[in-house]
CSV table of C-alpha atoms and ligand atoms in Angstrom, one decimal:
chain,number,residue,atom,x,y,z
A,1,MET,CA,32.7,-16.1,-19.7
A,2,SER,CA,30.2,-13.3,-20.0
A,3,GLN,CA,29.0,-11.9,-23.3
A,4,LEU,CA,31.4,-9.7,-25.2
A,5,ALA,CA,28.8,-6.9,-25.2
A,6,ALA,CA,28.8,-7.0,-21.4
A,7,ARG,CA,32.6,-6.8,-21.3
A,8,GLU,CA,32.9,-4.0,-23.9
A,9,PRO,CA,29.5,-2.2,-23.8
A,10,TYR,CA,30.7,1.0,-25.5
A,11,THR,CA,31.5,-0.9,-28.7
A,12,THR,CA,28.5,-0.6,-31.1
A,13,SER,CA,30.1,-1.0,-34.5
A,14,PHE,CA,32.2,-4.0,-35.5
A,15,GLU,CA,33.2,-6.4,-38.2
A,16,ALA,CA,33.0,-10.2,-37.8
A,17,THR,CA,32.8,-13.4,-39.8
A,18,VAL,CA,29.7,-15.5,-40.4
A,19,VAL,CA,30.4,-19.0,-39.0
A,20,ASP,CA,26.9,-20.4,-39.2
A,21,ARG,CA,23.8,-19.4,-41.2
A,22,ASP,CA,20.4,-21.0,-41.4
A,23,GLY,CA,18.1,-18.7,-43.4
A,24,ARG,CA,17.6,-15.6,-41.3
A,25,ALA,CA,19.5,-17.0,-38.3
A,26,VAL,CA,23.1,-15.9,-38.3
A,27,VAL,CA,26.0,-16.9,-36.0
A,28,LEU,CA,29.2,-14.8,-36.0
A,29,ASP,CA,32.7,-15.7,-34.8
A,30,GLU,CA,32.3,-12.9,-32.3
A,31,THR,CA,29.5,-10.3,-31.7
A,32,TYR,CA,29.0,-7.1,-29.8
A,33,PHE,CA,25.2,-7.7,-29.9
A,34,TYR,CA,23.8,-8.4,-26.4
A,35,ALA,CA,21.7,-11.5,-26.4
A,36,GLU,CA,18.6,-11.3,-24.2
A,37,SER,CA,19.4,-12.5,-20.8
A,38,GLY,CA,18.0,-12.3,-17.3
A,39,GLY,CA,15.8,-9.3,-17.5
A,40,GLN,CA,17.8,-7.3,-20.0
A,41,PRO,CA,16.4,-7.2,-23.6
A,42,ALA,CA,18.5,-8.0,-26.6
A,43,ASP,CA,20.3,-5.3,-28.5
A,44,ARG,CA,18.8,-3.9,-31.7
A,45,GLY,CA,20.7,-2.9,-34.8
A,46,THR,CA,21.7,-4.3,-38.2
A,47,LEU,CA,23.9,-7.0,-39.7
A,48,ALA,CA,25.0,-6.3,-43.2
A,49,GLY,CA,22.4,-3.5,-43.2
A,50,ALA,CA,19.6,-5.9,-42.4
A,51,PRO,CA,17.6,-5.2,-39.3
A,52,VAL,CA,18.2,-7.6,-36.4
A,53,ALA,CA,14.8,-8.8,-35.0
A,54,HIS,CA,16.2,-10.7,-32.1
A,55,VAL,CA,19.4,-12.0,-30.5
A,56,ARG,CA,19.3,-15.1,-28.3
A,57,THR,CA,21.8,-17.5,-26.8
A,58,ARG,CA,21.4,-21.0,-28.3
A,59,GLU,CA,21.6,-24.1,-26.1
A,60,ASP,CA,25.1,-24.7,-27.3
A,61,GLY,CA,26.1,-21.3,-26.1
A,62,ASP,CA,26.3,-19.6,-29.5
A,63,ILE,CA,24.7,-16.3,-29.9
A,64,VAL,CA,22.1,-16.3,-32.8
A,65,HIS,CA,21.1,-13.1,-34.6
A,66,ARG,CA,17.6,-13.5,-36.2
A,67,LEU,CA,17.2,-11.1,-39.1
A,68,ALA,CA,13.9,-9.3,-39.7
A,69,GLU,CA,11.2,-11.1,-41.8
A,70,ASP,CA,11.5,-9.0,-44.9
A,71,THR,CA,15.3,-9.3,-45.1
A,72,ASP,CA,16.6,-9.9,-48.6
A,73,LEU,CA,18.5,-13.1,-47.9
A,74,GLU,CA,20.6,-12.8,-51.1
A,75,ALA,CA,22.2,-9.8,-49.5
A,76,VAL,CA,23.2,-11.6,-46.3
A,77,PRO,CA,26.9,-12.9,-46.3
A,78,GLU,CA,27.4,-16.6,-46.4
A,79,VAL,CA,29.5,-18.7,-44.0
A,80,GLY,CA,33.1,-17.6,-44.1
A,81,GLN,CA,32.3,-14.1,-45.3
A,82,PRO,CA,32.8,-10.9,-43.3
A,83,VAL,CA,29.9,-8.9,-42.1
A,84,ARG,CA,29.4,-5.5,-40.5
A,85,GLY,CA,27.4,-5.3,-37.4
A,86,GLN,CA,25.9,-2.1,-36.1
A,87,VAL,CA,24.3,-2.0,-32.7
A,88,ASP,CA,21.5,0.6,-32.1
A,89,GLU,CA,23.5,3.0,-30.0
A,90,SER,CA,20.6,4.8,-28.4
A,91,PHE,CA,18.9,1.6,-27.2
A,92,ARG,CA,22.2,0.2,-26.0
A,93,THR,CA,22.9,3.4,-24.1
A,94,TYR,CA,19.4,3.3,-22.6
A,95,CYS,CA,19.9,-0.3,-21.5
A,96,MET,CA,23.3,0.4,-20.0
A,97,ARG,CA,22.0,3.4,-18.0
A,98,ALA,CA,18.8,1.7,-17.0
A,99,HIS,CA,20.6,-1.5,-15.9
A,100,THR,CA,23.2,0.4,-13.9
A,101,ALA,CA,20.4,2.4,-12.3
A,102,SER,CA,18.9,-0.8,-11.0
A,103,HIS,CA,22.3,-1.5,-9.3
A,104,ALA,CA,22.3,2.0,-7.8
A,105,LEU,CA,18.7,1.5,-6.6
A,106,TYR,CA,19.8,-1.7,-4.9
A,107,GLY,CA,22.8,0.1,-3.4
A,108,ALA,CA,20.4,2.6,-2.0
A,109,GLY,CA,18.3,-0.3,-0.7
A,110,ARG,CA,21.3,-1.5,1.2
A,111,GLU,CA,21.2,1.6,3.3
A,112,LEU,CA,17.4,1.6,3.9
A,113,LEU,CA,16.1,-2.0,3.8
A,114,ALA,CA,16.5,-4.8,6.3
A,115,ASP,CA,17.2,-8.4,5.2
A,116,LEU,CA,17.6,-7.2,1.6
A,117,GLY,CA,17.7,-9.7,-1.3
A,118,TYR,CA,17.2,-9.6,-5.1
A,119,GLY,CA,13.9,-10.9,-6.3
A,120,GLY,CA,14.1,-10.1,-10.0
A,121,PHE,CA,14.6,-7.4,-12.5
A,122,ASP,CA,13.4,-6.3,-15.9
A,123,ILE,CA,14.2,-3.6,-18.3
A,124,GLY,CA,11.2,-2.4,-20.3
A,125,GLU,CA,11.0,0.2,-23.0
A,126,ARG,CA,9.9,3.0,-20.7
A,127,LYS,CA,10.4,1.6,-17.2
A,128,VAL,CA,12.6,-0.7,-15.2
A,129,ARG,CA,11.5,-2.8,-12.3
A,130,VAL,CA,13.5,-4.3,-9.5
A,131,ASP,CA,11.9,-6.8,-7.1
A,132,PHE,CA,13.3,-6.6,-3.5
A,133,THR,CA,12.9,-9.2,-0.8
A,134,THR,CA,13.0,-7.3,2.4
A,135,ALA,CA,11.5,-7.2,5.9
A,136,THR,CA,11.1,-3.4,5.6
A,137,ASP,CA,7.8,-2.0,4.6
A,138,ILE,CA,8.6,0.2,1.6
A,139,ASP,CA,6.2,3.0,2.4
A,140,ASP,CA,6.0,6.4,0.7
A,141,GLU,CA,8.8,7.7,3.0
A,142,VAL,CA,11.1,4.9,2.2
A,143,LEU,CA,10.3,5.0,-1.5
A,144,ALA,CA,11.2,8.7,-1.6
A,145,ASP,CA,14.5,8.0,0.2
A,146,LEU,CA,15.3,5.2,-2.2
A,147,GLU,CA,14.9,7.7,-5.1
A,148,ARG,CA,16.9,10.3,-3.3
A,149,LEU,CA,19.9,8.0,-2.5
A,150,THR,CA,19.9,6.6,-6.0
A,151,ASN,CA,20.1,10.1,-7.5
A,152,ARG,CA,22.7,11.0,-4.9
A,153,ALA,CA,24.8,8.0,-6.1
A,154,VAL,CA,24.4,9.3,-9.7
A,155,TRP,CA,25.6,12.8,-8.6
A,156,ASP,CA,28.5,11.3,-6.7
A,157,SER,CA,29.9,10.0,-10.0
A,158,ARG,CA,31.0,6.6,-8.6
A,159,PRO,CA,33.1,4.5,-10.9
A,160,VAL,CA,31.4,1.3,-12.1
A,161,THR,CA,33.7,-1.7,-12.9
A,162,TRP,CA,33.2,-5.4,-13.7
A,163,ALA,CA,35.5,-8.4,-13.3
A,164,GLU,CA,35.3,-12.2,-13.4
A,165,ILE,CA,36.3,-13.6,-10.0
A,166,PRO,CA,36.3,-17.2,-8.7
A,167,GLU,CA,32.8,-18.3,-7.7
A,168,ALA,CA,34.0,-19.5,-4.3
A,169,GLU,CA,35.4,-16.0,-3.6
A,170,ALA,CA,32.2,-14.3,-4.8
A,171,ARG,CA,30.1,-16.6,-2.6
A,172,SER,CA,32.2,-15.8,0.4
A,173,ARG,CA,31.9,-12.1,0.0
A,174,GLU,CA,28.7,-11.2,1.8
A,175,GLU,CA,28.3,-7.8,0.1
A,176,ILE,CA,27.8,-9.4,-3.4
A,177,ALA,CA,24.1,-9.7,-4.3
A,178,PHE,CA,23.1,-12.7,-6.3
A,179,ASN,CA,20.1,-12.6,-8.5
A,180,THR,CA,19.2,-16.1,-9.6
A,181,LYS,CA,17.4,-14.7,-12.7
A,182,THR,CA,20.4,-12.8,-14.0
A,183,GLU,CA,22.9,-15.5,-13.2
A,184,GLU,CA,22.6,-16.9,-16.7
A,185,GLY,CA,25.8,-15.7,-18.3
A,186,VAL,CA,27.3,-14.8,-15.0
A,187,MET,CA,28.6,-18.3,-14.1
A,188,SER,CA,31.1,-19.6,-16.6
A,189,GLU,CA,32.5,-23.0,-17.2
A,190,ALA,CA,35.6,-21.9,-15.4
A,191,ASP,CA,33.6,-21.5,-12.2
A,192,THR,CA,34.0,-17.7,-12.2
A,193,VAL,CA,31.4,-15.1,-11.4
A,194,ARG,CA,31.1,-11.8,-13.1
A,195,VAL,CA,30.9,-9.1,-10.4
A,196,VAL,CA,29.7,-5.6,-11.2
A,197,GLU,CA,30.8,-3.0,-8.6
A,198,ILE,CA,29.6,0.6,-8.1
A,199,GLU,CA,32.5,1.8,-6.0
A,200,GLY,CA,31.7,1.7,-2.4
A,201,PHE,CA,28.0,1.4,-3.0
A,202,ASP,CA,26.9,-1.9,-4.7
A,203,TRP,CA,28.3,-5.3,-5.6
A,204,ALA,CA,26.3,-7.7,-7.8
A,205,ALA,CA,26.8,-10.8,-9.8
A,206,CYS,CA,25.6,-9.7,-13.1
A,207,GLY,CA,26.1,-10.4,-16.8
A,208,GLY,CA,24.4,-7.3,-18.3
A,209,THR,CA,25.7,-4.1,-19.9
A,210,HIS,CA,26.6,-1.2,-17.6
A,211,VAL,CA,28.0,2.3,-17.8
A,212,GLU,CA,31.4,3.1,-16.4
A,213,ASN,CA,30.4,5.8,-14.1
A,214,THR,CA,27.1,6.4,-12.3
A,215,ARG,CA,26.8,10.0,-13.6
A,216,GLU,CA,26.1,8.6,-17.0
A,217,ILE,CA,22.8,7.2,-15.6
A,218,GLY,CA,21.3,10.7,-15.4
A,219,PRO,CA,18.1,11.4,-13.4
A,220,VAL,CA,16.2,8.5,-12.0
A,221,THR,CA,12.5,8.8,-11.1
A,222,VAL,CA,10.6,6.2,-9.1
A,223,LEU,CA,7.3,5.6,-10.7
A,224,ASP,CA,5.5,3.1,-8.5
A,225,ARG,CA,5.7,0.3,-5.9
A,226,SER,CA,3.7,-2.9,-5.6
A,227,ASN,CA,3.7,-6.3,-4.1
A,228,PRO,CA,3.8,-9.0,-6.8
A,229,GLY,CA,4.1,-11.8,-4.3
A,230,GLU,CA,4.8,-13.0,-0.8
A,231,GLY,CA,7.7,-11.1,0.7
A,232,LEU,CA,8.4,-9.2,-2.6
A,233,THR,CA,8.3,-5.5,-3.1
A,234,ARG,CA,8.5,-4.3,-6.7
A,235,VAL,CA,9.9,-0.8,-7.3
A,236,GLU,CA,9.4,0.6,-10.8
A,237,PHE,CA,11.5,3.5,-12.0
A,238,ALA,CA,12.4,5.3,-15.2
A,239,VAL,CA,15.6,6.9,-16.5
A,240,GLY,CA,16.1,9.4,-19.4
A,241,PRO,CA,13.2,11.2,-21.1
A,242,THR,CA,10.5,9.1,-19.3
A,243,ALA,CA,12.1,10.0,-15.9
A,244,ILE,CA,12.3,13.7,-16.8
A,245,ARG,CA,8.8,13.8,-18.1
A,246,ARG,CA,7.4,12.1,-15.1
A,247,ARG,CA,9.2,14.5,-12.8
A,248,ALA,CA,7.8,17.4,-14.7
A,249,GLU,CA,4.3,15.9,-14.5
A,250,ASP,CA,4.6,15.5,-10.7
A,251,VAL,CA,5.8,19.0,-10.3
A,252,ARG,CA,3.0,20.3,-12.4
A,253,ALA,CA,0.4,18.3,-10.5
A,254,ALA,CA,1.8,19.3,-7.1
A,255,ARG,CA,1.8,23.0,-8.0
A,256,ALA,CA,-1.7,22.8,-9.4
A,257,ALA,CA,-2.9,21.2,-6.2
A,258,ALA,CA,-1.1,23.8,-4.1
A,259,ARG,CA,-2.7,26.6,-6.1
A,260,GLU,CA,-6.2,25.0,-5.5
A,261,LEU,CA,-5.5,24.8,-1.8
A,262,ASP,CA,-3.9,28.2,-1.6
A,263,ALA,CA,-0.8,26.6,-0.1
A,264,SER,CA,2.9,26.1,-0.9
A,265,VAL,CA,4.0,22.7,-2.2
A,266,PRO,CA,5.8,21.7,1.0
A,267,ASP,CA,2.6,22.7,2.9
A,268,LEU,CA,0.4,20.5,0.7
A,269,PRO,CA,0.0,17.6,3.1
A,270,ASP,CA,-1.1,19.9,5.9
A,271,ALA,CA,-3.4,21.8,3.7
A,272,ALA,CA,-5.0,18.6,2.2
A,273,ARG,CA,-5.5,17.2,5.7
A,274,GLN,CA,-7.1,20.4,6.9
A,275,ALA,CA,-9.4,20.5,3.9
A,276,GLY,CA,-10.3,16.9,4.6
A,277,GLU,CA,-11.2,17.6,8.2
A,278,GLU,CA,-13.2,20.7,7.1
A,279,ILE,CA,-15.2,18.5,4.7
A,280,GLU,CA,-15.8,16.0,7.4
A,281,ARG,CA,-17.0,18.7,9.8
A,282,LEU,CA,-19.2,20.4,7.3
A,283,THR,CA,-20.7,17.0,6.2
A,284,ALA,CA,-21.6,16.2,9.7
A,285,GLU,CA,-23.2,19.6,10.2
A,286,LEU,CA,-25.1,19.2,6.9
A,287,ASN,CA,-26.3,15.8,7.9
A,288,ASP,CA,-27.5,17.1,11.2
A,289,ALA,CA,-29.3,20.0,9.5
A,290,ARG,CA,-30.9,17.7,6.9
A,291,ASP,CA,-32.0,15.4,9.7
A,292,GLU,CA,-33.6,18.3,11.5
A,293,LEU,CA,-35.3,19.4,8.3
A,294,LEU,CA,-36.6,16.0,7.7
A,295,ALA,CA,-37.9,15.7,11.2
A,296,ALA,CA,-39.7,19.1,10.9
A,297,ARG,CA,-41.1,18.0,7.5
A,298,LEU,CA,-42.5,14.8,9.0
A,299,ALA,CA,-43.8,16.7,12.0
A,300,ASP,CA,-45.8,18.9,9.6
A,301,LEU,CA,-47.1,15.9,7.8
A,302,GLY,CA,-48.2,14.6,11.2
A,303,ASP,CA,-50.7,17.5,11.4
A,304,GLU,CA,-52.6,15.8,8.6
A,305,PRO,CA,-52.6,12.1,9.2
A,306,VAL,CA,-54.6,9.9,6.9
A,307,GLU,CA,-57.2,7.5,8.2
A,308,ARG,CA,-57.0,4.4,6.2
A,309,ASP,CA,-58.0,0.7,6.7
A,310,GLY,CA,-59.1,1.6,10.2
A,311,GLY,CA,-55.6,2.9,11.1
A,312,GLU,CA,-53.7,6.1,11.2
A,313,TRP,CA,-51.2,6.6,8.4
A,314,LEU,CA,-48.5,9.2,7.9
A,315,VAL,CA,-48.3,10.0,4.2
A,316,GLY,CA,-46.4,12.6,2.4
A,317,THR,CA,-43.6,13.7,0.0
A,318,VAL,CA,-39.9,14.1,1.1
A,319,SER,CA,-38.4,16.0,-1.8
A,320,GLY,CA,-34.7,16.5,-1.5
A,321,PHE,CA,-34.1,13.3,0.5
A,322,GLY,CA,-33.1,9.9,-0.7
A,323,PRO,CA,-34.8,6.6,0.4
A,324,ASN,CA,-31.9,5.6,2.7
A,325,GLU,CA,-32.1,9.0,4.4
A,326,VAL,CA,-35.7,8.7,5.3
A,327,ALA,CA,-35.8,5.0,6.1
A,328,ASP,CA,-34.7,5.2,9.7
A,329,ARG,CA,-37.1,8.0,10.6
A,330,ALA,CA,-40.0,6.2,8.8
A,331,LYS,CA,-39.2,3.0,10.8
A,332,ALA,CA,-39.1,4.9,14.1
A,333,LEU,CA,-42.4,6.7,13.4
A,334,ALA,CA,-44.1,3.4,12.6
A,335,GLY,CA,-42.5,1.5,15.4
A,336,ASP,CA,-42.8,2.5,19.1
A,337,GLY,CA,-43.1,6.1,17.9
A,338,GLY,CA,-41.9,7.5,21.2
A,339,ASP,CA,-38.7,9.3,20.5
A,340,ALA,CA,-39.3,10.1,16.9
A,341,GLY,CA,-42.5,12.0,17.6
A,342,GLY,CA,-45.3,9.8,16.5
A,343,PRO,CA,-49.0,10.5,17.3
A,344,ASP,CA,-48.4,9.5,20.9
A,345,ALA,CA,-45.1,11.3,21.2
A,346,SER,CA,-46.2,12.4,24.6
A,347,GLY,CA,-45.0,9.0,25.5
A,348,ASP,CA,-47.6,7.2,27.5
A,349,ALA,CA,-48.8,4.5,25.0
A,350,GLU,CA,-45.6,4.4,23.0
A,351,THR,CA,-47.4,3.5,19.8
A,352,GLY,CA,-46.6,4.9,16.4
A,353,TYR,CA,-48.5,5.3,13.2
A,354,ASP,CA,-49.9,2.1,11.7
A,355,ALA,CA,-48.1,3.0,8.5
A,356,VAL,CA,-45.6,5.6,7.4
A,357,VAL,CA,-45.4,6.0,3.6
A,358,LEU,CA,-43.1,8.6,2.1
A,359,ALA,CA,-42.6,9.3,-1.6
A,360,GLY,CA,-39.7,11.2,-3.1
A,361,GLU,CA,-37.3,11.5,-6.0
A,362,ASP,CA,-33.9,9.9,-6.2
A,363,GLY,CA,-33.2,9.6,-10.0
A,364,SER,CA,-36.7,8.3,-10.3
A,365,THR,CA,-39.7,8.4,-8.0
A,366,PHE,CA,-39.4,6.1,-5.0
A,367,VAL,CA,-41.7,5.1,-2.2
A,368,VAL,CA,-40.7,4.0,1.3
A,369,ALA,CA,-43.2,2.2,3.6
A,370,ALA,CA,-42.7,1.4,7.3
A,371,THR,CA,-45.5,-0.3,9.3
A,372,ALA,CA,-46.0,-1.9,12.6
A,373,GLY,CA,-46.7,-5.1,10.7
A,374,ASP,CA,-50.4,-4.7,9.8
A,375,PRO,CA,-50.7,-3.8,7.0
A,376,ALA,CA,-47.5,-5.4,5.7
A,377,ALA,CA,-45.1,-2.8,4.3
A,378,GLY,CA,-44.6,-4.9,1.2
A,379,ASP,CA,-48.3,-4.9,0.5
A,380,VAL,CA,-48.3,-1.1,0.7
A,381,VAL,CA,-45.4,-0.8,-1.7
A,382,GLY,CA,-47.0,-3.5,-3.9
A,383,GLU,CA,-50.2,-1.4,-4.2
A,384,VAL,CA,-48.1,1.6,-5.3
A,385,THR,CA,-46.1,-0.3,-7.9
A,386,ASP,CA,-49.2,-2.0,-9.2
A,387,ALA,CA,-50.6,1.5,-9.9
A,388,PHE,CA,-47.4,3.2,-11.1
A,389,GLY,CA,-45.0,0.5,-12.3
A,390,GLY,CA,-41.5,0.1,-11.1
A,391,GLY,CA,-40.5,-2.5,-8.6
A,392,GLY,CA,-39.7,-3.1,-5.0
A,393,GLY,CA,-39.9,-5.3,-1.9
A,394,GLY,CA,-38.8,-5.7,1.6
A,395,ARG,CA,-39.7,-7.1,5.0
A,396,PRO,CA,-43.2,-7.1,6.6
A,397,THR,CA,-42.4,-3.9,8.6
A,398,PHE,CA,-40.3,-2.1,6.0
A,399,ALA,CA,-40.3,-2.0,2.2
A,400,GLN,CA,-39.4,0.3,-0.6
A,401,GLY,CA,-40.1,0.6,-4.3
A,402,GLY,CA,-38.5,2.6,-7.1
A,403,GLY,CA,-38.7,3.5,-10.7
A,404,LEU,CA,-42.3,4.6,-10.4
A,405,ASP,CA,-43.9,6.3,-13.4
A,406,ALA,CA,-45.5,9.1,-11.4
A,407,THR,CA,-44.5,12.2,-9.4
A,408,PRO,CA,-44.2,11.9,-5.6
A,409,GLU,CA,-47.2,14.1,-5.3
A,410,GLU,CA,-49.3,11.7,-7.5
A,411,VAL,CA,-48.2,8.8,-5.4
A,412,VAL,CA,-49.2,10.6,-2.2
A,413,ALA,CA,-52.6,11.6,-3.8
A,414,PHE,CA,-53.2,8.0,-4.6
A,415,LEU,CA,-52.4,6.9,-1.1
A,416,ARG,CA,-54.6,9.6,0.4
A,417,GLU,CA,-57.7,8.5,-1.6
B,1,ZN,ZN1,23.8,-5.6,-13.9
């Protein structure tokens, strides 16, 4: 048989007799406190005025109320004495609404999800999670529809009923959802199953506390979706104040975004997409322009090449550019030189500078060196870091250093000596 609390969830105040007591652990002849079971937390409240810290079902099936640590044990009735129980109404109501909402969500899932099954369920202080097993990808669109249909079921004010029926009958009715985790308390010794029905919408074997009509659930807001394991999709939602607050936050955020993009809320996706495309286009344009600027800057430097170690070096500063931006052009100028406009850009010999060494600032002063191999790029950078600190390294034909304790101009002056 299911718990008395599940059968009569609206009863929150009662009198019972103590039948067993061991310190702070109290067993009554009957109790309307819900003992924690399959994803639904225990009720809160008081026994003889003492706060109840926890309610659990013992192995022998008895429900044990554990009183709070600081309970005055003298004031707790002994075995055989009557005791008044008061279940915390607001928490009980929250659990009833949240729990029934999970059934409504599952009912909505019946209309939207293929090969649907129950994977688990948990009622938390602020949110509820339901794990679905389904072949359907619960994307944003499906998630929004799940929320819509759940709230529609609330509005439709569907009666919610519960009854114990023979297990064989329950198993033969395909529409009844079984959740292995909440079956504790569902199966009884008499081989009956407790079935909770949202009229025409959902049927589940369940031992928890529920409201009698879906309209009591109030607004339901889907919070999040995730994949906790293979084939499982977790949907988190809220009811009550948390649901209402979250809805308001979403509206506020959507309206603020719409204001920024000078669009209406329904037009937000289009406006955001257009803004993204615009950024992409402008970024490409900017990159092209910067590349041209860099090419022009390097061409100017090419007017004053440096004779060094018997070779021709291109040395200069590249303020406004980062090391990664200048690397490719430096490599090209030091390589075959042809396309990138080296000293023999006219094309015949296809030879570049013996070394291209550029200094700039990117947080700190950096140096980039590209060579044809002689001198080794790493040696050039090593010379600079020996003089100005910092560190660096690279391959024989390309190296870079950073963290130099000098301005780019000082590095260039050093290299031009
Ligand atoms: Zn339930």
